[in-house]
Coordinates of C-alpha atoms and ligand atoms in Angstrom, one line a residue:
X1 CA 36.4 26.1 123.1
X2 CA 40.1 26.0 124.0
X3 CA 43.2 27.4 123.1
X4 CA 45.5 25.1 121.0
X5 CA 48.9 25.6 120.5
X6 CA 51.1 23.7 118.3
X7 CA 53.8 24.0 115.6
X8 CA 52.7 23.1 112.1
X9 CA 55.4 23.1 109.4
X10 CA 57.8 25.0 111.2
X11 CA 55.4 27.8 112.4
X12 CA 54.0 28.8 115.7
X13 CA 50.6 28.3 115.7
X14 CA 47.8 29.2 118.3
X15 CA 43.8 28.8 117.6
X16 CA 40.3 28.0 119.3
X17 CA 39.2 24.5 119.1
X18 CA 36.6 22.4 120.5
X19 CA 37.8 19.5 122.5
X20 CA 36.3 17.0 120.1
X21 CA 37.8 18.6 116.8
X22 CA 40.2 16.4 115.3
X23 CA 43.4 17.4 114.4
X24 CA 42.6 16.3 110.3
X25 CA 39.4 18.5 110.5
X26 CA 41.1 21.3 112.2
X27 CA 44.2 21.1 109.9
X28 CA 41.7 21.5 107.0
X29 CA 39.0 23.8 108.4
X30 CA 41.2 26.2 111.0
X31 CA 44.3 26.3 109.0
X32 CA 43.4 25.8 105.7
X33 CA 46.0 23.1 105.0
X34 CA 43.5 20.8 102.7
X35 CA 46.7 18.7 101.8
X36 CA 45.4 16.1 104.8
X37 CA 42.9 14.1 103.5
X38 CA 40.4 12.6 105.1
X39 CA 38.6 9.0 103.8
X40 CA 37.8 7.1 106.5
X41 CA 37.6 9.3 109.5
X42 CA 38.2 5.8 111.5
X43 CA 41.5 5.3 111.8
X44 CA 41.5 2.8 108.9
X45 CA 42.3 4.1 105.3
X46 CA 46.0 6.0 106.5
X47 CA 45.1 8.8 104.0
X48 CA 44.5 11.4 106.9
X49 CA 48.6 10.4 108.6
X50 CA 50.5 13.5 109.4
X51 CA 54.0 13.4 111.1
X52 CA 54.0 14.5 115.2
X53 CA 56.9 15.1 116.6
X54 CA 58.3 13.1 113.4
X55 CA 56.5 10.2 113.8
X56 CA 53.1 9.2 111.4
X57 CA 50.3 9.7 113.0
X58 CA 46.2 9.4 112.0
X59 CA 45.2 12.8 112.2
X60 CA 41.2 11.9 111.9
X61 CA 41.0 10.0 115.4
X62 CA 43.8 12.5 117.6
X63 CA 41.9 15.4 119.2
X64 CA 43.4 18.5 118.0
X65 CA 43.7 19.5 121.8
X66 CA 45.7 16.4 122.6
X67 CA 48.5 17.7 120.4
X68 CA 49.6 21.2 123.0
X69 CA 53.1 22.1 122.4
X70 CA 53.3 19.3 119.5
X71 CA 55.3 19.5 116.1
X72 CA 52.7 18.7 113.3
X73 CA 54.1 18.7 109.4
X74 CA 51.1 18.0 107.1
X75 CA 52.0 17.6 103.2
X76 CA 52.6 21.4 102.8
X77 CA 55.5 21.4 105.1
X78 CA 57.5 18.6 103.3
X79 CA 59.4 20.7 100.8
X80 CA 62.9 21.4 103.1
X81 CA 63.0 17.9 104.6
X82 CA 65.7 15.5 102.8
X83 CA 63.7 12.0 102.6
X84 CA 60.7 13.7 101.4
X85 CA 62.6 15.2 98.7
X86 CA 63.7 11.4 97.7
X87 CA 60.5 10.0 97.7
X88 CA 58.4 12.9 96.4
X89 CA 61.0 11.9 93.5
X90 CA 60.5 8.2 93.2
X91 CA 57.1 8.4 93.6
X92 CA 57.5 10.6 90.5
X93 CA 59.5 8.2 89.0
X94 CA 57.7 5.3 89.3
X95 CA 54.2 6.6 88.8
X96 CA 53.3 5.9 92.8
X97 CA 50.3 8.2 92.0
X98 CA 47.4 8.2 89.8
X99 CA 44.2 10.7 91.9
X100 CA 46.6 11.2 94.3
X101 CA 43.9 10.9 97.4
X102 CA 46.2 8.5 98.6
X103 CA 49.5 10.1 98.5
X104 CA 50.4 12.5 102.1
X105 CA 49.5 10.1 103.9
X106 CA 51.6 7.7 102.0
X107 CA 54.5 9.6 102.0
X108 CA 54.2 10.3 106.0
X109 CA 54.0 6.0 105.9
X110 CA 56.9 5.3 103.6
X111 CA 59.0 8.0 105.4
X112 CA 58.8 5.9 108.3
X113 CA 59.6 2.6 106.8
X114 CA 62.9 4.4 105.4
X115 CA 64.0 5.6 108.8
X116 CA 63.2 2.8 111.0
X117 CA 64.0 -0.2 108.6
X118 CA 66.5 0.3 105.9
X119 CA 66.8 -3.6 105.4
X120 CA 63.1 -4.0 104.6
X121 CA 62.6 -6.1 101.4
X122 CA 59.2 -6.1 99.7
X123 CA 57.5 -8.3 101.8
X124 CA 58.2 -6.0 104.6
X125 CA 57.6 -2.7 102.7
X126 CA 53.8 -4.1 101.6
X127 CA 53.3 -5.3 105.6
X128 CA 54.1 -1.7 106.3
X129 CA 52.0 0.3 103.7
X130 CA 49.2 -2.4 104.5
X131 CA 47.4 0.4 106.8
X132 CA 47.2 2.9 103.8
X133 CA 44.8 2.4 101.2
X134 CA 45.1 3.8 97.6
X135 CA 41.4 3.6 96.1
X136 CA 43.6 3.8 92.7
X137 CA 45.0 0.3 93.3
X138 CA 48.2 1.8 92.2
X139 CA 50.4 -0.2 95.0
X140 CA 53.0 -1.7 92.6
X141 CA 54.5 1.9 91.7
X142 CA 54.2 3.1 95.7
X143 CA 55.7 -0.3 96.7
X144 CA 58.8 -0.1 94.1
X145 CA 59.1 4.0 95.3
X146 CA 60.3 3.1 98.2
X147 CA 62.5 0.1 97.9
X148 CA 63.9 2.5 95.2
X149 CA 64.8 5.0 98.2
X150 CA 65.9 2.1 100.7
X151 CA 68.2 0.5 97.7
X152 CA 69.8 4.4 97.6
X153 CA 70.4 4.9 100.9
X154 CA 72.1 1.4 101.3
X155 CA 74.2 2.0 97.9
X156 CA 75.3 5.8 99.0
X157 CA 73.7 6.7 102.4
X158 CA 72.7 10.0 102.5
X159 CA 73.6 12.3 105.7
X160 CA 70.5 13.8 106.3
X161 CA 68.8 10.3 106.0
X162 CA 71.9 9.1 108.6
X163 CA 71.0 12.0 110.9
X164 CA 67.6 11.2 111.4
X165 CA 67.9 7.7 111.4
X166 CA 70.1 8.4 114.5
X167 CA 67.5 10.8 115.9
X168 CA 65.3 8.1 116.1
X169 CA 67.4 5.6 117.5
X170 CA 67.8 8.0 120.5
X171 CA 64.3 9.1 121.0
X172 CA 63.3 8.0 123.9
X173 CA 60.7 4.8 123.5
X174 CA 58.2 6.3 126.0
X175 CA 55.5 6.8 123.7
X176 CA 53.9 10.4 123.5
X177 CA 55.4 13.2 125.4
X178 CA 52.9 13.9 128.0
X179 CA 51.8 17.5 128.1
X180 CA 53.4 20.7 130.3
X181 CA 50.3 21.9 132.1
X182 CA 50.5 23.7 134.9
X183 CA 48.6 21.9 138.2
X184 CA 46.3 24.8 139.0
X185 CA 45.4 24.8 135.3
X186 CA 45.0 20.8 135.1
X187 CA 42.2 21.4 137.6
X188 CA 40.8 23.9 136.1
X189 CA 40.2 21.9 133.0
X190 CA 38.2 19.4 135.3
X191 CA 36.3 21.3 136.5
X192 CA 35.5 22.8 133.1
X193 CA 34.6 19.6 131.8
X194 CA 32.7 18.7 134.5
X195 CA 30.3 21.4 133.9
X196 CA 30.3 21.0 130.2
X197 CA 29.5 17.7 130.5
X198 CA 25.7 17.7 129.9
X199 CA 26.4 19.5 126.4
X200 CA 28.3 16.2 125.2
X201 CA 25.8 13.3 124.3
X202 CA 26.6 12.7 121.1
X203 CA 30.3 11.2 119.0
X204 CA 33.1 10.6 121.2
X205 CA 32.4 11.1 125.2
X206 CA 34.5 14.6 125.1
X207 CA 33.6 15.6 128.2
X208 CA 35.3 11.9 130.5
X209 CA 38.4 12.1 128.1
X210 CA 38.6 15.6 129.0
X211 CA 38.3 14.8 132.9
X212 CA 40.9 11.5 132.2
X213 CA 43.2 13.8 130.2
X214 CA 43.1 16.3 133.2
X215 CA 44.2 13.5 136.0
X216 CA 46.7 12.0 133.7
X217 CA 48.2 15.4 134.0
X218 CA 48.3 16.0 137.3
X219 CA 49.6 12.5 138.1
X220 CA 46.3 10.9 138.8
X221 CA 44.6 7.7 138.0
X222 CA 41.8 8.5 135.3
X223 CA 39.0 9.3 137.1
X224 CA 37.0 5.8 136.0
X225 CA 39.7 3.5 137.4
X226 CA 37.8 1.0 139.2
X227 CA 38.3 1.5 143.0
X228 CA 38.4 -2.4 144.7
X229 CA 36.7 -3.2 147.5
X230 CA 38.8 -3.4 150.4
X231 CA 37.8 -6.7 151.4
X232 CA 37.0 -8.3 148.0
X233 CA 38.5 -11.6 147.1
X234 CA 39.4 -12.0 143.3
X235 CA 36.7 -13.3 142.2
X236 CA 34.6 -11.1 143.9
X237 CA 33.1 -7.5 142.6
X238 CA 30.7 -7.6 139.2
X239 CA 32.8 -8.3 136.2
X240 CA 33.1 -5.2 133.6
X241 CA 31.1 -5.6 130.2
X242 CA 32.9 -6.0 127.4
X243 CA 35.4 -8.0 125.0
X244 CA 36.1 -11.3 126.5
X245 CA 39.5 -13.2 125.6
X246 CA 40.2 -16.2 127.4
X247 CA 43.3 -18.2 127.0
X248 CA 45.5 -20.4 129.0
X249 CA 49.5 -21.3 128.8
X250 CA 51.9 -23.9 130.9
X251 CA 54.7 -22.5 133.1
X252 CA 57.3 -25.9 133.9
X253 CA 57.2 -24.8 137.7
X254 CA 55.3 -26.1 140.5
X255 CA 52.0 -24.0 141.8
X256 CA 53.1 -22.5 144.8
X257 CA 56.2 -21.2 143.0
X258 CA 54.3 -19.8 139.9
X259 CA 51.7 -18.1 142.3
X260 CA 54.5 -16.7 144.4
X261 CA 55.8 -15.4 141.0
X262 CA 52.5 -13.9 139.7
X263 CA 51.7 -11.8 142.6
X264 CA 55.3 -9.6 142.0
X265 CA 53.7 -6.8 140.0
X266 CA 57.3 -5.8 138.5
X267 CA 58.2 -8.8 137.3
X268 CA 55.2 -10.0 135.7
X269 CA 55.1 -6.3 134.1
X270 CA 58.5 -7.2 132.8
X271 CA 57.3 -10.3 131.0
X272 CA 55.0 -8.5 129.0
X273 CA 56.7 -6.0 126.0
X274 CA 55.8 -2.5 126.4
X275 CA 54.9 -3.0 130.1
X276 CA 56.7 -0.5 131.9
X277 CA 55.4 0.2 136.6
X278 CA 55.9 3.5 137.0
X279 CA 55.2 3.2 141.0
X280 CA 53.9 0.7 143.0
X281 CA 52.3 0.8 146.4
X282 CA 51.1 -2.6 148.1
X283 CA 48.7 -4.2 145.5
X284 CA 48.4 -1.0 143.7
X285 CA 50.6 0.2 140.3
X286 CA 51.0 2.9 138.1
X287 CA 52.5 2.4 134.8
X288 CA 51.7 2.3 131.2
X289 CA 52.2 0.0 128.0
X290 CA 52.6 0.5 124.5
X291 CA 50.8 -1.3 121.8
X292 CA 51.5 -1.1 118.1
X293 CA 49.0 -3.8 116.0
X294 CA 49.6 -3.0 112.3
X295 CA 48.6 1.2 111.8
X296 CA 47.5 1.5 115.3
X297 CA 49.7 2.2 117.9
X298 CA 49.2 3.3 121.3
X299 CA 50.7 4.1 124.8
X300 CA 48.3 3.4 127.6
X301 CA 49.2 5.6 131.3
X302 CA 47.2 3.8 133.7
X303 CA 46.7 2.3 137.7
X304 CA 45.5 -0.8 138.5
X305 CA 45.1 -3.2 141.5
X306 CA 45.7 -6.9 142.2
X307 CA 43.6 -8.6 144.1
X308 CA 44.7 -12.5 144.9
X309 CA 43.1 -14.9 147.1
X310 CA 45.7 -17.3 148.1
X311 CA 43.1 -20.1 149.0
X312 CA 42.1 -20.8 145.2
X313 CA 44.9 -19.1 143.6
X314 CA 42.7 -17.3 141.8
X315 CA 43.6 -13.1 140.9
X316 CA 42.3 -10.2 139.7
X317 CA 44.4 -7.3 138.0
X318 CA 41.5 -4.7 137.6
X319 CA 42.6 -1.0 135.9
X320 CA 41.8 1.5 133.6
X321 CA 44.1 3.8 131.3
X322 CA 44.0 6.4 128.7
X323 CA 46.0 6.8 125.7
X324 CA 47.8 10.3 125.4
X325 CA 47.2 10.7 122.1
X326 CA 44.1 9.7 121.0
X327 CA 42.6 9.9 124.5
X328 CA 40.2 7.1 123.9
X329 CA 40.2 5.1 127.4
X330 CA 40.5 1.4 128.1
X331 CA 39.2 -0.2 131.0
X332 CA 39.5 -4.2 131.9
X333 CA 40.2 -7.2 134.1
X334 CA 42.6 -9.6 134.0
X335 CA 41.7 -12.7 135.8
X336 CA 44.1 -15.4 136.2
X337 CA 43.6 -18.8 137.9
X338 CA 46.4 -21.8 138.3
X339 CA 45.7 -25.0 138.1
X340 CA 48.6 -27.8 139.2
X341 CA 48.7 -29.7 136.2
X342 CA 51.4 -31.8 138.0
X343 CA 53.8 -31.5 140.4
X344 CA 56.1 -29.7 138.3
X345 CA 53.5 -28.0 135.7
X346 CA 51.2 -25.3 136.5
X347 CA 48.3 -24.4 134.0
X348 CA 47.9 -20.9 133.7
X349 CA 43.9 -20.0 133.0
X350 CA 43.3 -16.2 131.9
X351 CA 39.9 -14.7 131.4
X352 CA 40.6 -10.9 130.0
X353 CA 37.2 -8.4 130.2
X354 CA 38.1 -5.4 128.7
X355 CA 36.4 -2.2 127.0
X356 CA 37.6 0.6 124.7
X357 CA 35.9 3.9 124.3
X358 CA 37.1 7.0 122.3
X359 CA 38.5 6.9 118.9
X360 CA 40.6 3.4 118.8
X361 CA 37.2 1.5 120.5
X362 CA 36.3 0.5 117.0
X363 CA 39.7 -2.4 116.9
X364 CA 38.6 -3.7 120.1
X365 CA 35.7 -5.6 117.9
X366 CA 38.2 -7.3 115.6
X367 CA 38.8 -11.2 115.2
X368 CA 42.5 -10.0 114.7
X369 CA 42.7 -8.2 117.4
X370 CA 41.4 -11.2 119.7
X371 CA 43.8 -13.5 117.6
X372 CA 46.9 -11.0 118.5
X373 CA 45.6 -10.6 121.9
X374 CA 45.7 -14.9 122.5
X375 CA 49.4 -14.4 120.5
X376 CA 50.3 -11.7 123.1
X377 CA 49.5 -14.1 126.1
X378 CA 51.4 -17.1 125.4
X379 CA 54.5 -14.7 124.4
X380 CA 54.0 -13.8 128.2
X381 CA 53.9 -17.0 129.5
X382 CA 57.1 -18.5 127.5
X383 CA 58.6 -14.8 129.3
X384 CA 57.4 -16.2 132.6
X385 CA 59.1 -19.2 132.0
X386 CA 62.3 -17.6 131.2
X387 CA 62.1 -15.1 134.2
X388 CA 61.8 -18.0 136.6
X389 CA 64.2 -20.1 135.2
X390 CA 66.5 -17.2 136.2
X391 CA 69.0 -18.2 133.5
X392 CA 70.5 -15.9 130.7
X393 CA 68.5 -13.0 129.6
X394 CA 66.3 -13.4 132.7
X395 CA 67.5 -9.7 133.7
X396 CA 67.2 -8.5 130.8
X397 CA 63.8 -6.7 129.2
X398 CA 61.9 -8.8 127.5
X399 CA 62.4 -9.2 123.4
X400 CA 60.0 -7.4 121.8
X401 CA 57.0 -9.4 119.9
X402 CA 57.8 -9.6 116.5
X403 CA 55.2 -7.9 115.1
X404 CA 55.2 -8.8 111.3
X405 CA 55.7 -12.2 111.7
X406 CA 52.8 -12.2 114.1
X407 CA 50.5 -10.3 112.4
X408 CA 51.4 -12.5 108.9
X409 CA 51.1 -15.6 110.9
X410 CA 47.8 -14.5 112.0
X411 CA 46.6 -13.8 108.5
X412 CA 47.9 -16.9 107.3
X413 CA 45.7 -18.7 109.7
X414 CA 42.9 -17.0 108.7
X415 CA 43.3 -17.5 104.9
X416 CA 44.2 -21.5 105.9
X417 CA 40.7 -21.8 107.6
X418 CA 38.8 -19.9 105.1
X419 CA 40.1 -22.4 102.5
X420 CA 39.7 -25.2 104.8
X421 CA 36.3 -24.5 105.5
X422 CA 35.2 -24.7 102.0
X423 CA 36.9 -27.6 100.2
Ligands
FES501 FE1 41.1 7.2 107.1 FE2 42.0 8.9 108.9 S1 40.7 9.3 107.3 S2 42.6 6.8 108.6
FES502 FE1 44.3 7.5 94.1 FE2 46.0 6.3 95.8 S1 46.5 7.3 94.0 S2 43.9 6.7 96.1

């Protein structure tokens, strides 16, 4: 057991859990605060989401323990905060409940949509509430809710609602904070783990998150990050099990430039949105990168190396990296290979092996997900064309994928080949 402490509605709170406890099932079983529901318990049906540190988060796949120092507000702790108090009334008045199973963790959901987009129309608002499910089908009354509150605070902006829209603005984009943990008692919780670790054999591998977590915060690579052999070339080494995605995109440069290009770690990490290299040291990085697809979001910390052999510009970026939050653990390989499609052209060809384990594992299975994941690489290689043009906006970060029109364009596909498979 460990010692959790957190602040939940407003109060100091400090109890024993297990590592593996979730924070829904010790929100409802520790402290008694059965306004978190739980449906799912996979991260799918949104009716477990609590706010940490302000933001909506699925409380049935983050480990209670990952959530140290944390500010948790459930259902119960709703009553003093401003935007709650608007939408707990226009959920009222337009009958956005009928069991109610549904409703915390839409209210967490729709909080969110107020502060971060006060221009969303419907469309928008349904894209947004599409990770909550209401078994009630009452979606029309949750849907006009909150365009009701949006309409409001466009008509007569409320100050509250200003004030933490502006909080948010500033927050810093990082992703999770990472925990304060003291080095000495970092170790110790390795080597805790480690000797717990015959205990664990069934649910989610408690015991490796436990060690990963641990590294991650002394500064370490998890320990799974795959150590390269010194000598291997990049195709060399035994390719990793998993989800395979290859794809392939053009680059308007010749060969040698576009390999030249490829092998600078911070600049093809700037091509890719929520790529950040924390260090760097030869072939070797630390960094981490933030993915949001639909509910999910996540903020990978991670190391990996690049091996490249400059014979058949062929290259390896193998790593491994842990989400804070969640702690479930990703592991993969990017291999890239160029092919001179002409004397101006290059053909980039990329073979991704990758592997989830730990709460978010179950997405790594989804057509969507492989559908976003193909979106995601030719975004990056219109970026790499950009970056080596050098022209305007070349310096700057690369613009963010725009999630809802990717994730409707991918649905649209799929609907379009469903129907055009069966006329
Ligand atoms: Fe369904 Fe958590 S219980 S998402
Ligand atoms: Fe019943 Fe949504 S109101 S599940």
């Amino acid at each position: 057991m460990n010692t959790v402490r957190l602040h939940v509605n407003g109060r100091e709170i400090s109890a024993e859990a297990e590592p593996r406890t979730h924070l829904g099932d010790f929100l409802r079983d520790e402290l008694r605060l059965t306004g978190t529901h739980l449906g799912c318990e996979h991260g799918v049906c949104g009716a477990c989401t609590v706010l940490i540190d302000g933001q909506p988060v699925r409380s049935c796949i983050t480990f209670a323990v990952a959530c140290e120092g944390r500010d948790v507000t459930t259902v119960e702790g709703y009553d003093d905060d401003r935007l709650m108090q608007l939408l707990r009334a226009a959920f009222t008045r337009h009958h956005a409940l009928q069991c109610g199973f549904c409703t915390p963790g839409m209210l967490a959901t729709a909080r969110d949509i107020v502060l971060r987009l006060p221009q969303a129309d419907e469309a928008r608002v349904r894209l947004e509430l599409a990770g909550n499910l209401c078994r009630c089908t009452g979606y029309q009354g949750i849907v006009n809710a909150v365009l009701d509150v949006l309409q409001q605070q466009r008509d007569e902006p409320d100050a509250e609602v200003l004030r933490l829209r502006e909080n948010l603005r500033s927050a810093p984009e990082a992703g999770p904070r990472p925990r304060v943990v003291a080095r000495a008692e970092a170790a110790d919780a390795v080597a805790s783990a480690q000797v717990q670790a015959p205990s664990a054999s069934v649910g989610i591998p408690v015991t490796t998150s436990a060690i990963g977590a641990a590294h991650q915060m002394v500064g370490q690579a998890p320990a799974s990050a795959p150590a390269a052999s010194p000598s291997a070339g990049a195709s060399a080494g035994a390719k990793p099990k998993g989800n395979q995605i290859e794809a392939a995109f053009d680059v308007p440069f010749p060969l040698d430039d576009v390999w030249r290009f490829m092998g600078d770690l911070p600049a093809v990490a700037s091509c890719l949105p929520g790529a950040s290299i924390e260090s760097q040291e030869g072939d070797k990085v630390k960094g981490r990168i933030a993915v949001k697809f639909g509910p999910m979001a996540a903020a990978f910390a991670g190391a990996a190396r690049l091996e490249r052999n400059d014979a058949t510009k062929e290259a390896v970026l193998r790593g491994a990296g842990q989400d804070t939050l969640s702690q479930s653990r990703a592991q993969g390989d990017i291999a890239y290979r160029l092919e001179g499609i002409s004397a101006d052209n290059t053909r980039v060809h990329v073979d991704m092996v990758y592997s989830l384990q730990g709460p978010l594992a179950q997405f790594s299975r989804s057509g969507l997900v492989k559908d976003f994941v193909r979106r995601m690489v030719a975004d990056f290689g219109r970026q790499v064309t950009v970056r080596m043009r050098g022209g305007d906006g070349a310096t700057e970060p690369p613009r963010p994928i725009p999630m809802a029109r990717m994730v409707w364009e991918l649905l649209w596909g799929r609907l379009r080949s469903l129907f055009g498979a069966r006329r």
